[in-house]
Coordinates of C-alpha atoms in Angstrom, one line a residue:
M1 CA 108.8 83.6 82.7
K2 CA 105.9 86.5 83.4
K3 CA 106.4 89.6 85.5
L4 CA 103.3 91.5 86.1
S5 CA 104.0 94.9 85.3
I6 CA 99.8 94.9 85.1
I7 CA 99.3 98.3 83.1
M8 CA 101.4 96.9 80.6
L9 CA 98.4 94.1 79.2
A10 CA 94.5 94.5 78.7
S11 CA 93.0 91.4 76.9
C12 CA 90.3 92.1 74.7
L13 CA 87.7 90.1 76.6
V14 CA 83.9 89.2 75.9
L15 CA 82.1 88.9 79.1
G16 CA 78.8 88.8 77.2
G17 CA 77.0 87.8 74.5
T18 CA 73.9 88.6 71.6
S19 CA 71.3 86.7 69.5
C20 CA 70.4 88.7 66.4
S21 CA 68.6 86.7 63.7
E22 CA 70.3 88.7 60.7
E23 CA 73.4 86.6 59.4
F24 CA 75.6 89.3 58.9
L25 CA 75.2 90.6 63.1
D26 CA 76.2 87.0 63.7
R27 CA 80.3 87.4 61.7
T28 CA 83.0 88.7 63.5
P29 CA 84.4 91.3 62.2
P30 CA 87.5 91.3 61.3
G31 CA 90.5 92.6 63.7
N32 CA 88.6 91.8 66.4
L33 CA 88.6 88.8 69.3
T34 CA 85.2 87.1 70.2
D35 CA 85.6 85.0 73.4
E36 CA 86.0 81.8 71.5
T37 CA 89.3 83.0 69.4
F38 CA 90.5 85.5 72.2
Y39 CA 91.0 82.0 74.2
K40 CA 92.7 80.8 71.0
S41 CA 95.6 83.7 70.7
P42 CA 99.1 83.4 72.4
D43 CA 99.6 84.0 76.0
A44 CA 95.3 84.5 76.3
G45 CA 96.0 82.7 79.4
F46 CA 98.8 85.3 81.0
K47 CA 96.1 88.7 79.5
S48 CA 93.7 87.3 81.0
L49 CA 95.3 86.6 84.5
V50 CA 96.4 90.4 84.0
T51 CA 93.2 91.9 83.3
C52 CA 91.9 90.3 87.0
Y53 CA 95.1 91.8 88.5
R54 CA 93.6 95.0 86.3
G55 CA 91.3 94.9 89.4
F56 CA 93.7 97.1 91.3
V57 CA 94.6 99.7 88.7
G58 CA 91.8 99.7 86.3
N59 CA 89.2 101.7 88.1
F60 CA 90.9 105.2 89.8
W61 CA 87.5 106.9 91.5
G62 CA 85.6 103.7 92.1
Y63 CA 88.7 102.2 93.2
E64 CA 92.2 104.2 94.0
A65 CA 90.6 106.9 94.8
A66 CA 87.8 105.0 97.8
R67 CA 90.4 103.0 99.1
A68 CA 91.9 106.2 100.5
E69 CA 88.3 107.9 101.0
L70 CA 87.7 104.4 103.1
G71 CA 90.5 103.2 104.9
N72 CA 92.2 107.1 105.7
M73 CA 89.6 109.4 105.2
A74 CA 87.0 108.2 107.1
T75 CA 88.4 107.7 110.0
D76 CA 90.7 109.6 112.5
D77 CA 93.5 109.4 111.2
A78 CA 93.0 111.4 107.7
D79 CA 90.8 114.2 106.4
K80 CA 89.2 114.5 103.4
G81 CA 90.8 117.9 101.9
G82 CA 90.1 119.1 98.9
S83 CA 90.0 122.4 97.1
D84 CA 86.8 123.8 99.5
A85 CA 84.3 121.9 101.5
G86 CA 82.0 121.4 98.6
D87 CA 84.7 119.4 96.7
R88 CA 84.2 115.5 96.9
P89 CA 81.3 116.1 99.6
F90 CA 80.6 113.0 100.0
V91 CA 83.6 111.9 101.2
T92 CA 83.6 113.8 104.0
D93 CA 79.7 112.3 104.9
L94 CA 81.8 109.2 105.6
G95 CA 83.7 110.5 108.0
F96 CA 80.7 112.2 109.8
G97 CA 78.9 109.5 110.2
R98 CA 76.5 110.3 107.9
A99 CA 77.2 108.3 104.5
L100 CA 73.5 107.9 102.8
S101 CA 73.1 105.3 100.3
S102 CA 73.6 107.4 97.7
N103 CA 77.0 108.4 98.6
E104 CA 79.0 108.1 95.3
T105 CA 82.6 107.0 96.9
L106 CA 80.4 103.3 98.2
A107 CA 78.7 103.3 94.9
G108 CA 82.3 103.8 93.1
Y109 CA 83.9 101.1 95.2
W110 CA 80.5 98.1 95.1
T111 CA 81.0 98.9 91.4
A112 CA 84.6 98.6 91.1
R113 CA 85.5 95.3 93.0
Y114 CA 82.1 93.3 91.1
S115 CA 83.9 94.5 87.9
A116 CA 87.0 93.3 89.1
I117 CA 85.6 90.0 90.8
G118 CA 83.7 89.2 87.1
N119 CA 86.3 89.3 85.4
C120 CA 88.0 86.6 87.9
N121 CA 85.1 84.6 87.4
V122 CA 84.9 84.6 83.1
S123 CA 88.7 83.7 84.1
L124 CA 87.7 80.5 86.0
E125 CA 84.4 79.4 83.9
R126 CA 87.3 80.4 80.4
L127 CA 90.3 79.0 81.5
P128 CA 90.1 75.7 82.7
E129 CA 88.0 74.1 79.7
A130 CA 90.6 76.2 77.0
N131 CA 93.0 75.1 75.0
L132 CA 95.9 77.7 75.6
I133 CA 98.8 78.3 73.9
D134 CA 101.8 80.6 75.0
A135 CA 103.0 83.3 73.3
S136 CA 105.8 81.3 71.5
G137 CA 102.1 78.9 69.9
A138 CA 103.1 76.2 71.8
P139 CA 101.2 74.5 74.3
L140 CA 100.7 75.9 77.4
D141 CA 102.0 73.9 80.1
P142 CA 99.2 72.5 82.2
V143 CA 101.3 73.8 85.8
Q144 CA 101.3 76.9 84.2
K145 CA 97.8 76.9 84.2
S146 CA 96.5 75.9 87.4
R147 CA 99.3 78.5 88.4
Y148 CA 96.9 81.2 87.3
L149 CA 93.9 80.0 88.0
A150 CA 95.5 79.5 92.0
E151 CA 96.4 82.9 92.0
I152 CA 93.1 84.5 90.2
R153 CA 91.2 82.3 92.9
F154 CA 93.3 84.8 95.3
L155 CA 92.4 87.9 93.5
R156 CA 88.5 87.0 93.6
A157 CA 88.8 86.3 97.1
F158 CA 90.5 89.3 97.9
F159 CA 88.5 91.0 96.6
Y160 CA 85.3 89.5 98.2
F161 CA 87.4 90.6 101.3
E162 CA 87.4 94.3 100.2
L163 CA 84.1 94.8 100.1
A164 CA 82.9 92.3 103.2
E165 CA 85.0 95.1 105.1
V166 CA 82.7 97.6 104.0
F167 CA 79.6 96.4 103.6
G168 CA 79.0 92.7 105.8
G169 CA 77.3 90.5 103.4
V170 CA 77.4 90.7 99.8
P171 CA 76.1 88.9 97.1
L172 CA 78.5 85.9 96.0
V173 CA 78.7 86.0 92.5
T174 CA 81.1 83.4 90.9
K175 CA 79.9 82.8 88.0
T176 CA 79.3 85.2 84.7
L177 CA 75.8 86.8 85.0
T178 CA 73.0 87.1 82.2
V179 CA 70.8 90.4 82.9
D180 CA 67.8 87.8 84.5
D181 CA 70.4 86.6 87.6
R182 CA 70.2 90.8 88.4
T183 CA 67.1 90.5 89.7
K184 CA 67.9 87.2 91.5
L185 CA 70.6 88.3 93.6
N186 CA 70.7 87.8 97.5
R187 CA 73.2 89.3 100.3
A188 CA 74.9 86.0 101.3
S189 CA 75.5 86.3 105.5
A190 CA 78.9 87.9 106.8
K191 CA 80.0 84.3 107.8
E192 CA 79.3 83.1 104.2
V193 CA 81.6 85.4 103.1
F194 CA 84.0 84.8 105.1
Q195 CA 83.4 81.2 104.5
F196 CA 84.0 81.8 100.7
I197 CA 87.1 83.5 101.0
E198 CA 88.7 81.3 103.3
A199 CA 87.6 78.5 101.0
E200 CA 89.0 80.1 98.3
L201 CA 92.2 81.0 99.7
T202 CA 93.0 78.0 101.8
A203 CA 92.6 75.7 98.3
A204 CA 94.7 78.6 96.3
A205 CA 97.3 78.0 99.1
N206 CA 97.4 74.1 98.7
D207 CA 97.8 74.3 94.8
P208 CA 100.6 72.9 94.2
A209 CA 101.1 75.2 91.3
M210 CA 100.7 78.0 93.6
L211 CA 104.6 79.1 94.1
S212 CA 106.1 79.8 97.3
A213 CA 107.8 83.6 97.5
A214 CA 111.4 81.7 97.1
K215 CA 110.8 79.9 93.9
L216 CA 109.7 83.4 92.3
Q217 CA 111.5 84.4 89.5
A218 CA 113.0 88.2 89.2
S219 CA 110.9 88.5 86.2
E220 CA 107.5 87.5 88.2
V221 CA 107.9 90.2 90.7
G222 CA 104.2 91.1 92.0
R223 CA 103.0 87.9 91.6
V224 CA 100.8 86.1 94.6
T225 CA 103.0 83.5 96.2
K226 CA 102.1 81.2 98.5
E227 CA 103.0 83.3 101.5
A228 CA 100.5 86.5 100.6
T229 CA 97.8 83.8 100.0
W230 CA 98.7 83.1 104.4
A231 CA 98.7 86.4 105.2
L232 CA 95.6 87.7 103.3
L233 CA 94.4 84.3 105.5
A234 CA 95.3 85.6 108.8
R235 CA 93.7 89.5 107.5
A236 CA 90.3 87.8 106.8
Y237 CA 90.9 85.2 110.3
L238 CA 91.3 88.6 112.6
F239 CA 88.5 89.9 110.8
F240 CA 86.1 88.7 111.0
A241 CA 87.2 87.3 115.1
K242 CA 84.9 89.4 116.0
D243 CA 82.2 87.7 115.8
D244 CA 83.7 84.1 116.4
P245 CA 87.2 84.7 118.5
A246 CA 88.1 80.5 117.3
L247 CA 89.3 82.7 114.5
F248 CA 92.4 84.2 116.3
A249 CA 94.3 80.7 116.5
K250 CA 93.5 80.2 113.0
A251 CA 95.0 84.1 112.5
R252 CA 98.1 83.0 114.8
D253 CA 99.1 79.8 112.9
A254 CA 98.4 81.5 109.0
A255 CA 101.2 84.0 109.6
K256 CA 103.6 82.2 111.8
K257 CA 103.8 80.3 108.2
V258 CA 104.3 83.2 106.5
I259 CA 106.8 84.3 109.2
D260 CA 108.6 80.6 108.9
S261 CA 108.7 80.7 105.3
G262 CA 112.0 82.9 105.7
A263 CA 111.3 84.5 102.5
F264 CA 111.0 88.1 103.9
A265 CA 112.3 91.1 106.4
L266 CA 111.8 94.1 107.4
H267 CA 113.6 96.3 105.8
P268 CA 116.4 98.2 107.8
Q269 CA 115.5 101.5 106.3
Y270 CA 111.5 102.1 107.1
Q271 CA 111.4 104.8 104.5
E272 CA 112.6 103.0 101.9
I273 CA 110.3 100.9 101.8
F274 CA 107.9 103.7 99.7
L275 CA 110.7 104.8 97.8
E276 CA 110.9 104.2 93.8
N277 CA 112.0 100.3 94.2
G278 CA 110.7 99.5 97.2
Y279 CA 109.0 96.2 96.2
K280 CA 112.3 94.7 95.6
T281 CA 112.6 94.9 99.7
K282 CA 112.1 91.5 101.1
E283 CA 109.5 93.2 103.3
A284 CA 107.0 93.2 100.3
V285 CA 105.1 90.8 101.3
F286 CA 102.8 91.4 98.5
S287 CA 102.6 95.1 96.2
I288 CA 101.0 96.2 93.0
I289 CA 104.1 97.6 91.4
M290 CA 102.3 101.0 89.3
G291 CA 104.5 100.1 86.4
D292 CA 108.1 99.5 86.1
D293 CA 108.8 100.1 82.1
P294 CA 110.7 103.1 81.3
A295 CA 109.8 102.9 77.6
I296 CA 105.9 103.6 78.7
P297 CA 105.6 107.1 79.2
I298 CA 103.1 108.7 82.1
Y299 CA 101.8 105.5 83.4
G300 CA 100.7 104.3 86.9
S301 CA 98.5 105.1 90.1
T302 CA 96.8 108.9 90.0
I303 CA 96.8 108.5 93.6
N304 CA 100.0 110.8 94.4
V305 CA 98.6 113.5 92.0
Y306 CA 95.3 113.0 94.3
C307 CA 97.2 112.8 97.9
S308 CA 99.5 115.6 97.3
P309 CA 100.0 119.4 97.8
R310 CA 97.7 121.8 95.8
G311 CA 99.7 124.6 94.1
A312 CA 103.0 124.2 93.0
T313 CA 103.4 120.4 92.9
G314 CA 100.0 120.3 90.8
G315 CA 98.4 117.7 93.6
W316 CA 95.0 118.1 94.3
G317 CA 95.2 118.2 97.9
F318 CA 93.0 115.5 99.6
D319 CA 93.8 111.9 102.1
L320 CA 95.0 115.2 104.8
P321 CA 96.8 113.6 108.1
T322 CA 95.2 114.9 111.2
Q323 CA 96.8 116.1 114.3
D324 CA 95.1 112.9 116.5
L325 CA 97.5 110.7 114.3
V326 CA 101.2 112.6 113.9
N327 CA 100.1 113.1 118.6
E328 CA 100.0 109.4 118.1
F329 CA 104.1 108.8 117.0
E330 CA 106.3 108.7 121.0
E331 CA 109.2 111.4 120.6
G332 CA 112.1 110.2 118.5
D333 CA 109.9 107.7 116.0
P334 CA 111.3 109.0 112.2
R335 CA 108.6 107.1 111.1
L336 CA 106.4 110.6 111.6
L337 CA 109.2 112.2 109.3
Y338 CA 108.5 109.8 106.4
T339 CA 104.5 109.4 107.2
V340 CA 103.8 112.9 107.2
L341 CA 104.9 116.4 104.7
Q342 CA 104.2 120.2 105.9
S343 CA 104.3 123.6 104.4
G344 CA 107.9 124.5 104.1
D345 CA 109.2 121.3 103.0
Q346 CA 111.6 121.9 100.3
F347 CA 112.2 118.5 98.2
P348 CA 115.2 118.3 95.1
K349 CA 113.5 119.4 91.3
A350 CA 115.6 117.4 88.2
N351 CA 116.7 121.7 87.3
G352 CA 118.8 121.6 90.2
T353 CA 116.6 123.9 92.7
K354 CA 113.5 122.9 95.0
E355 CA 110.5 122.6 95.3
V356 CA 108.9 124.0 98.2
L357 CA 105.3 123.1 100.0
D358 CA 103.5 125.5 100.1
F359 CA 99.4 124.8 102.1
S360 CA 98.3 128.3 103.3
T361 CA 96.2 128.7 100.0
Y362 CA 93.9 126.5 100.5
P363 CA 92.1 124.9 103.7
N364 CA 94.5 121.1 105.5
T365 CA 95.3 120.0 107.8
G366 CA 98.7 121.2 108.4
Y367 CA 99.7 117.8 107.1
H368 CA 99.9 115.8 104.0
S369 CA 100.7 112.1 103.3
R370 CA 104.4 111.6 102.5
K371 CA 104.1 107.9 101.7
V372 CA 103.0 109.1 98.2
Y373 CA 104.1 112.2 97.4
L374 CA 106.9 112.2 94.2
P375 CA 109.5 114.4 94.6
E376 CA 109.0 116.8 91.0
S377 CA 112.5 115.0 90.2
R378 CA 110.8 111.3 90.5
R379 CA 107.6 112.2 88.1
G380 CA 109.6 111.5 84.7
Q381 CA 107.0 112.4 82.6
G382 CA 104.3 113.5 85.0
W383 CA 102.5 112.9 88.2
G384 CA 101.6 108.9 87.7
N385 CA 105.4 107.6 86.9
D386 CA 106.4 104.1 88.0
A387 CA 108.1 105.6 91.4
W388 CA 105.4 104.3 93.9
T389 CA 104.2 100.9 94.9
Y390 CA 101.0 99.8 96.8
H391 CA 101.9 97.5 99.2
P392 CA 98.2 95.9 100.2
I393 CA 100.4 93.4 102.7
R394 CA 103.7 93.8 103.6
Y395 CA 106.3 92.2 106.6
A396 CA 105.4 94.4 109.1
D397 CA 102.0 93.9 109.2
V398 CA 102.4 90.4 109.0
L399 CA 104.8 90.7 112.5
L400 CA 101.2 92.6 113.7
M401 CA 99.2 90.6 112.8
Y402 CA 100.9 87.4 114.4
A403 CA 101.5 89.0 117.7
E404 CA 97.9 90.4 117.9
A405 CA 96.6 86.4 117.0
L406 CA 99.2 85.8 119.9
I407 CA 97.8 88.0 122.4
E408 CA 94.0 87.1 121.7
S409 CA 94.0 83.5 121.6
G410 CA 96.0 83.7 125.0
G411 CA 99.3 83.2 123.5
D412 CA 102.8 83.7 125.2
K413 CA 103.3 87.2 126.2
S414 CA 106.8 87.5 125.8
E415 CA 106.7 86.1 122.4
A416 CA 104.0 88.8 121.7
A417 CA 105.8 91.7 122.8
G418 CA 109.5 90.6 120.9
Y419 CA 107.5 90.6 117.4
I420 CA 106.2 94.0 118.2
N421 CA 109.6 95.2 119.4
Q422 CA 111.1 94.0 116.0
V423 CA 108.6 96.7 114.2
R424 CA 110.0 99.3 117.0
K425 CA 113.4 98.1 116.3
R426 CA 113.7 98.7 112.8
A427 CA 111.5 101.8 112.9
S428 CA 114.7 103.7 115.8
T429 CA 117.3 102.6 113.6
S430 CA 115.8 104.1 110.5
A431 CA 117.6 107.3 109.4
R432 CA 116.3 110.7 110.4
K433 CA 116.7 112.5 107.7
D434 CA 115.1 112.9 103.8
M435 CA 116.9 110.4 101.5
E436 CA 116.6 112.5 98.8
A437 CA 118.6 115.8 99.3
A438 CA 115.3 117.1 101.1
S439 CA 114.8 120.1 103.7
R440 CA 112.4 119.6 106.2
V441 CA 110.6 121.2 108.5
L442 CA 109.9 118.6 111.3
K443 CA 113.3 117.2 113.2
V444 CA 112.9 113.8 114.5
A445 CA 115.0 113.0 117.8
E446 CA 118.1 110.9 117.8
K447 CA 116.0 108.8 120.6
Q448 CA 115.4 105.3 120.8
L449 CA 111.8 103.9 121.1
P450 CA 111.6 101.8 124.3
D451 CA 110.6 98.0 124.2
V452 CA 107.3 96.3 124.8
K453 CA 107.2 94.2 127.7
A454 CA 105.8 91.0 128.3
G455 CA 103.5 92.9 131.6
D456 CA 102.8 96.2 128.9
D457 CA 99.1 96.2 128.0
L458 CA 99.7 94.5 124.9
R459 CA 96.4 95.2 123.3
K460 CA 97.4 98.8 123.5
A461 CA 100.5 98.2 122.3
V462 CA 100.3 96.0 119.4
R463 CA 96.9 98.9 118.3
H464 CA 99.3 101.4 118.7
E465 CA 101.4 99.8 116.8
R466 CA 99.5 99.0 114.4
R467 CA 98.1 102.6 113.4
V468 CA 101.9 104.4 113.5
E469 CA 103.4 101.7 111.4
L470 CA 101.1 101.1 108.8
A471 CA 99.5 105.1 109.0
M472 CA 98.2 106.0 105.6
E473 CA 98.3 102.7 104.0
Y474 CA 94.5 102.4 104.0
H475 CA 94.1 100.2 106.9
R476 CA 92.7 102.3 110.0
L477 CA 89.2 101.9 109.3
Y478 CA 90.0 97.7 109.1
D479 CA 91.8 97.8 112.0
L480 CA 88.6 99.9 113.6
M481 CA 85.7 97.8 112.3
R482 CA 87.4 94.3 113.9
W483 CA 88.4 95.9 116.7
N484 CA 84.6 96.4 116.9
T485 CA 86.3 100.5 118.2
L486 CA 85.2 102.2 115.3
V487 CA 82.2 103.8 116.5
P488 CA 83.1 104.7 120.0
T489 CA 86.5 106.3 118.6
M490 CA 84.7 108.1 115.9
K491 CA 82.5 109.6 119.2
A492 CA 85.7 110.3 121.2
Y493 CA 87.5 112.2 118.1
A494 CA 84.8 114.0 117.3
A495 CA 84.8 116.0 120.7
K496 CA 88.5 116.8 120.0
P497 CA 89.3 120.7 119.1
F498 CA 90.9 120.1 116.1
S499 CA 87.7 117.6 114.9
N500 CA 85.5 120.1 113.2
G501 CA 82.8 117.6 114.5
K502 CA 84.0 114.8 112.6
G503 CA 82.6 111.1 114.1
G504 CA 80.0 113.4 115.8
N505 CA 77.1 110.8 113.8
F506 CA 78.3 107.7 114.5
T507 CA 75.9 105.5 115.8
A508 CA 75.8 102.0 117.3
G509 CA 74.2 99.1 115.4
K510 CA 74.6 101.4 112.5
N511 CA 78.1 102.8 111.8
E512 CA 79.9 99.6 111.8
V513 CA 79.4 99.2 108.3
F514 CA 78.0 101.5 105.8
P515 CA 75.3 101.6 103.0
I516 CA 74.4 99.3 100.4
P517 CA 74.5 101.5 96.8
Q518 CA 70.5 102.4 96.8
V519 CA 71.4 102.1 93.1
E520 CA 72.7 98.0 93.2
I521 CA 69.2 97.6 95.2
D522 CA 67.2 99.0 92.9
R523 CA 69.0 97.4 89.9
S524 CA 67.9 93.8 91.9
G525 CA 64.3 94.8 91.8
G526 CA 64.5 94.8 95.7
S527 CA 66.2 91.2 96.4
I528 CA 69.0 92.7 97.9
V529 CA 67.8 94.2 101.3
Q530 CA 69.8 97.2 103.3
N531 CA 71.8 97.7 106.2
P532 CA 70.3 98.1 108.8
N533 CA 69.1 101.4 110.3
Y534 CA 70.4 103.0 106.6

């Protein structure tokens, strides 16, 4: 079986072709693969699959950085950071409600998502008809081919969902485009994009070749499962329920399938989810492992250095948790300790000394993200080793999605409160000291979080719980969007003394979505139209 250590493999796919009259130009250069010869090569099917998974890691500025810039920095949870105000100023614009159609983050995100979608389209077109062989040269098991295709459909739906969250309706491109096709692209409506996502995920989940998590072998960690597909369906239903409340019941049912599978559980210690082996816990519903082979030097994600403190650590100082986020945590909640860093925190170095964090030499909020920070002793040969995993979906998220769907669909209030309390109790029983022999400025009291009760404001309770449980994990923007509270939340944040006016330009009827990149409108010859009021 194949493990998806997604930075280890890259296939050489020719995504388009040209026609030349000169005979020598029609010859395949020795040692090069054309699209025809590639699909006849050993393990071409798996390599195509890996190329599609690379949509999560193949473009740092366009996706990994942009994911943090949108999900965290565009909200009340985090400020931009960096060396100064002039360091990526267009990121600041996202959170102030003044992003233009020329915004670099938005342009990069659009390009990265459609590039990933393009790789999926190529594979979905080529794999069904290809006579694939496995690594040994034997014909590929048809069930394996079907599994590859189901996983790719999940990935393509995931990438489209990410586009729809940011931009609303977008062009639905489901085949490899020609140059002429660029000028014929039109935006599908948000509803049409949702219907596509729903159909793709439903087909993937119902495909007999898609494995359930219980049947996933240890060597296959990181690959899509039925449960991951149901979980993403639940998330999509919740997001689009803002326009169709009937979808709350569908979200409830999809999330319950994940719960009823029995394949997942809350990991007893919250902080361990974000440590080196976090992807091995039963909390990981769908995780992107940034490499896991010690033989490969300096590999993985750059997000750790991008979002870590400047100075001695060598970090770039972006994605700074706000005081508003810190204030959201209840007294005695140890999750705060594993969400933020403070100046003066000390972490062990490989030589036995301590790395002391110092935020005094550059602008900051007083906090950095703990969830992406790697102490020097875990950086291996440099930033970007395998000690960090991105969890697009984890089990606590599923429990809270189910609780929310219950609440919004008129379900049993006691049951909803019970699922919220599962997450809170795990927090209460997590350690209140750092797991890596560190010395932390923040001290969390030994105080249990009180249970949420059926008679409480459960909508408020689940929204609070999502904010603190999933803080700095890139969910905040999309939660605010689907709750239809992004504009009022950011305008209220602008009035707080530590906001520096962030959020003050948010306007109803405009800032519920972001502008379509002007470069894409121009490339389409105007067939792609801009969002209202941009």
